XYZ file of N, CA and C in Angstrom:
252
model
N 85.442 -81.035 70.003
C 84.901 -79.770 69.542
C 83.565 -79.456 70.197
N 82.845 -80.461 70.643
C 81.488 -80.230 71.131
C 81.434 -79.229 72.281
N 82.363 -79.245 73.170
C 82.349 -78.324 74.310
C 83.062 -77.014 74.077
N 83.599 -76.819 72.863
C 84.412 -75.646 72.602
C 83.581 -74.358 72.603
N 82.499 -74.301 71.905
C 81.682 -73.117 71.820
C 82.271 -72.088 70.847
N 81.418 -71.147 70.454
C 81.860 -70.131 69.482
C 82.874 -69.155 70.071
N 82.849 -68.919 71.368
C 83.817 -67.979 71.949
C 85.242 -68.451 71.775
N 85.478 -69.733 71.965
C 86.839 -70.283 71.773
C 87.133 -70.468 70.279
N 86.170 -71.025 69.552
C 86.359 -71.253 68.114
C 86.675 -70.000 67.347
N 86.142 -68.872 67.785
C 86.347 -67.621 67.039
C 87.793 -67.064 67.119
N 88.549 -67.533 68.101
C 89.940 -67.060 68.225
C 90.940 -68.028 67.593
N 90.467 -69.149 67.135
C 91.343 -70.165 66.484
C 91.365 -69.903 64.983
N 92.567 -69.841 64.408
C 92.718 -69.550 63.007
C 92.798 -70.865 62.199
N 93.689 -71.771 62.600
C 93.927 -72.979 61.825
C 94.163 -74.157 62.740
N 93.626 -75.327 62.363
C 93.842 -76.541 63.124
C 94.258 -77.608 62.105
N 95.437 -78.210 62.337
C 95.848 -79.369 61.564
C 95.425 -80.604 62.321
N 94.700 -81.527 61.628
C 94.225 -82.691 62.290
C 94.305 -83.917 61.401
N 94.198 -85.090 61.983
C 94.235 -86.307 61.246
C 92.843 -86.865 61.098
N 92.443 -87.187 59.849
C 91.149 -87.834 59.618
C 91.438 -89.302 59.560
N 90.927 -90.059 60.503
C 91.054 -91.504 60.542
C 89.661 -92.084 60.782
N 88.982 -92.380 59.682
C 87.563 -92.777 59.739
C 87.274 -93.884 60.751
N 88.095 -94.892 60.752
C 87.834 -96.037 61.653
C 87.788 -95.590 63.103
N 88.740 -94.753 63.514
C 88.779 -94.323 64.896
C 87.725 -93.274 65.192
N 87.450 -92.370 64.248
C 86.417 -91.366 64.471
C 85.072 -91.987 64.614
N 84.748 -93.002 63.793
C 83.480 -93.704 63.928
C 83.405 -94.437 65.285
N 84.483 -95.041 65.686
C 84.544 -95.746 66.959
C 84.298 -94.810 68.139
N 84.690 -93.558 68.012
C 84.502 -92.555 69.077
C 83.241 -91.732 68.864
N 82.450 -92.113 67.880
C 81.216 -91.406 67.546
C 81.489 -89.926 67.164
N 82.564 -89.742 66.382
C 82.955 -88.415 65.923
C 82.951 -88.311 64.391
N 82.145 -89.107 63.735
C 82.128 -89.147 62.297
C 81.648 -87.830 61.687
N 81.017 -86.993 62.490
C 80.547 -85.691 62.001
C 81.567 -84.585 62.257
N 82.822 -84.919 62.385
C 83.862 -83.943 62.677
C 83.940 -82.830 61.632
N 83.883 -83.162 60.371
C 83.940 -82.163 59.302
C 82.784 -81.188 59.428
N 81.609 -81.690 59.696
C 80.427 -80.832 59.858
C 80.601 -79.888 61.054
N 81.162 -80.414 62.129
C 81.387 -79.584 63.316
C 82.339 -78.447 62.998
N 83.437 -78.743 62.304
C 84.352 -77.683 61.919
C 83.670 -76.633 61.060
N 82.886 -77.075 60.075
C 82.189 -76.146 59.187
C 81.158 -75.302 59.956
N 80.472 -75.912 60.905
C 79.507 -75.175 61.687
C 80.132 -74.036 62.481
N 81.409 -74.197 62.804
C 82.150 -73.133 63.486
C 82.787 -72.171 62.524
N 82.546 -72.312 61.231
C 83.030 -71.348 60.229
C 84.365 -71.686 59.617
N 84.828 -72.928 59.714
C 86.083 -73.327 59.168
C 85.899 -73.897 57.770
N 86.943 -73.769 56.912
C 86.999 -74.410 55.602
C 87.995 -75.552 55.783
N 87.745 -76.666 55.100
C 88.612 -77.838 55.231
C 89.450 -77.978 53.951
N 90.772 -78.073 54.142
C 91.699 -78.232 53.021
C 92.524 -79.508 53.210
N 92.923 -80.048 52.043
C 93.773 -81.259 52.065
C 95.230 -80.950 51.907
N 95.561 -79.696 51.627
C 96.939 -79.366 51.309
C 97.312 -77.998 51.847
N 98.567 -77.868 52.300
C 99.058 -76.581 52.730
C 100.587 -76.549 52.459
N 101.038 -75.426 51.919
C 102.480 -75.167 51.831
C 102.687 -73.673 52.130
N 103.825 -73.355 52.669
C 104.101 -71.937 52.960
C 104.109 -71.086 51.704
N 104.558 -71.676 50.614
C 104.659 -70.907 49.363
C 103.288 -70.676 48.750
N 102.473 -71.731 48.656
C 101.182 -71.633 47.981
C 99.999 -71.387 48.902
N 100.163 -71.615 50.190
C 99.041 -71.490 51.124
C 98.175 -72.734 51.088
N 96.898 -72.607 51.353
C 95.979 -73.732 51.404
C 95.524 -74.100 50.000
N 95.392 -75.378 49.743
C 94.957 -75.859 48.454
C 94.046 -77.067 48.595
N 93.360 -77.408 47.557
C 92.464 -78.575 47.532
C 91.367 -78.481 48.600
N 90.495 -77.498 48.438
C 89.365 -77.342 49.342
C 88.534 -78.604 49.318
N 88.257 -79.160 50.493
C 87.465 -80.392 50.616
C 86.032 -80.010 50.958
N 85.144 -80.186 50.002
C 83.776 -79.737 50.187
C 82.763 -80.847 50.447
N 83.180 -82.100 50.378
C 82.238 -83.207 50.616
C 81.696 -83.131 52.047
N 80.534 -83.609 52.236
C 79.871 -83.517 53.563
C 80.456 -84.534 54.556
N 81.087 -85.578 54.048
C 81.735 -86.524 54.954
C 83.085 -86.913 54.357
N 83.812 -87.745 55.051
C 85.143 -88.114 54.623
C 85.204 -89.410 53.838
N 84.072 -89.868 53.343
C 84.040 -91.195 52.694
C 84.940 -91.267 51.478
N 85.215 -90.159 50.826
C 86.080 -90.152 49.648
C 87.577 -90.040 49.976
N 87.896 -89.867 51.257
C 89.286 -89.723 51.711
C 89.922 -91.068 51.924
N 91.263 -91.050 51.963
C 92.006 -92.227 52.328
C 91.634 -92.568 53.795
N 91.900 -93.811 54.196
C 91.519 -94.191 55.574
C 92.149 -93.283 56.665
N 93.359 -92.815 56.417
C 94.039 -91.893 57.340
C 94.704 -90.797 56.505
N 94.345 -89.522 56.811
C 94.918 -88.433 56.047
C 94.954 -87.175 56.922
N 95.963 -86.341 56.708
C 96.056 -85.046 57.392
C 95.183 -84.035 56.670
N 94.431 -83.232 57.456
C 93.612 -82.167 56.914
C 93.842 -80.905 57.701
N 93.397 -79.798 57.147
C 93.554 -78.479 57.791
C 92.179 -77.820 57.864
N 91.811 -77.355 59.028
C 90.614 -76.576 59.185
C 91.039 -75.148 59.433
N 90.606 -74.218 58.621
C 91.030 -72.856 58.722
C 89.910 -71.901 58.430
N 89.980 -70.725 58.969
C 88.986 -69.682 58.671
C 89.316 -68.979 57.381
N 90.522 -69.158 56.883
C 90.954 -68.454 55.682
C 90.481 -69.207 54.434
N 89.643 -68.590 53.659
C 89.225 -69.187 52.372
C 90.280 -68.827 51.353
N 90.782 -69.818 50.660
C 91.817 -69.554 49.662
C 91.240 -68.657 48.562
N 92.002 -67.638 48.248
C 91.531 -66.721 47.197
C 92.220 -67.066 45.884
N 91.445 -66.979 44.840
C 92.025 -67.248 43.528
C 92.882 -66.045 43.121
N 93.977 -66.368 42.483
C 94.861 -65.306 41.998
C 94.221 -64.631 40.813
N 94.384 -63.328 40.685
C 93.736 -62.568 39.609
C 94.246 -62.974 38.226
N 95.472 -63.538 38.165
C 96.036 -63.844 36.863
C 95.713 -65.261 36.391
N 94.921 -65.995 37.167
C 94.550 -67.372 36.753
C 93.172 -67.398 36.199
């Protein structure tokens, strides 16, 4: 992500990626979530076509996550339904 820049990041809507703390730390990429957020992405732990994005992940790092987990970085902030 470091070399991407805002011009490329601004045309990307959603990225599905794997959070694997051991390997990210080994590659000095432990700040991956911060980098996504700096580009304007929201991080979610769940997605389905029917419900959309769910479980917004707001922690500053991935220490509360399982050692390996799929995440979604998207520009779309999940909107609460008016009837909930």
